[in-house]
Amino acid sequence: KSASGEDAFFAATVGGSTGHVAFGLADGVGGWQDSGVDPSDFSHGLCGLMGGTAYMHEGLDNGKNVEPRALLQMAYDAVISNPRIMAGGSTASLAVVDGDGNMQTANLGDSGFLVLGPGKVVHRSQVQTHAFNTPYQLSKVPPKMAAQHAIFGGQAHFAETPSQADVETHRLKHGDIVLFATDGVWDNLSAQDTLGIVTQVMVEQGYWFRSHNFAGAETMLNESLVRSIAKKIDSEQHTKYLPGLLATAVMREAKRAGLDRRRDGPFAKEVNMRFPQEGWQGGKPDDIAVVVCVAVEDA
């Protein structure tokens, strides 16, 4: 945590089953720093609790998988009742996938995810905002702070609940890529930018290839190579593990774009559209978290 910033992430098997996985991330709301609160306490606590709760889930024997919004609610309730987390807030975006490729997602705020297939964006989640750059967020506001705000005014803290998260269901195909990221990515990279980064990695590693047997040299999936992705990572596979390669490549490009004062990303374009008098140029430096899932169907 000491060097990880205000973003947090988790990935865990559900109930210890290798065929059921929960994963996601949270972006601590930086505005809490003005109140003397470390924003990472809330986001890291939330993700740690989501991962632990998923792993301890006991319903699989009865055919009941954990649902992402329920998982978020349980973690949120635990954060609210935890006296060591004094205050704070974060966005949240997570998924639960079962062994048949069924994925359910819950998204609250401006983090989010892409589903990518060979050479295409299959789906992109929608952001939830009150206004520009003001995302929906879970919050813990101590009674004393709320009372002071009611008397003296000051910065308002939005406080959504997990019940307000958007829930979606998807059926993943063999080789589909699910990429979750905080706004440190989405403010600097578009969906097409991200697809280009992913495509470069997938082609270089041989997982995607161009087929000239189809019109337009369609991008195809190397199904057998995807099926050979290791289920367990050892020291030899660590540097070549596909989800890690993809997450690292997207993170690096998002950081590069965020520090580039001459490259206008999605955030800069929206600022210039809404507030042209601001004259914003270049990227938006921010904390970055990326979690990647690759769907693999056993032979």
C-alpha angles and dihedrals in degrees: 000000000000094000101024103088126215098315122088137186141185141193124186141158112249112244089345092292115143089211096057121063135177122194140156147119146243133213115215111226106246094205090079088075087077088064093050093257125134103232092206093066091071098041095044092045092050094050094044090053094046091052094046094045092050092050092050095048110132103187101089094089087061093046095255117129121196114260118227097232090049089048090052091048093052092049092045092051090051092050091050091052095043109102092200091066099067099181143325144112144231146177118249136207124173146152139206118206127190131207093267094059096258110146126190119188136194119198128183119174132353102320111093149144148257129215109211131191128183105312097341146082106240097183142352125198121235123242122237114218138161089209138334110319091359107106130188107266143180112238143186111206116181114230092242092054092047090051093049090050091051091052104036104020123222137144112354118229114214112219117194122170131228089255088071094059117115111247122204135173125214136177109222122214127214107285097015114146122218113196122188120189142165123239090272083081103033094049089058106029129048122215089259091049089053092047089053092053092047092046092055092053094044093050095043091051093045098245093117127035139174115255115206091190088082132059113270095017093276118216110247135193123244092223098185094049091051089050089056094060107127118254091205126042123223130176093273095051097040097090093044100042105130101221089050093049091052095046092048094048093051092045093051094049092046090052091047091049093046091057095043109102092192099050115082112209130185092286094052092047092052093047091051091048095049101030109022091167090069092068092207114188131187134357133331114243112219144141113286132210125175129180121184130195124188116199112225123186114206115235 
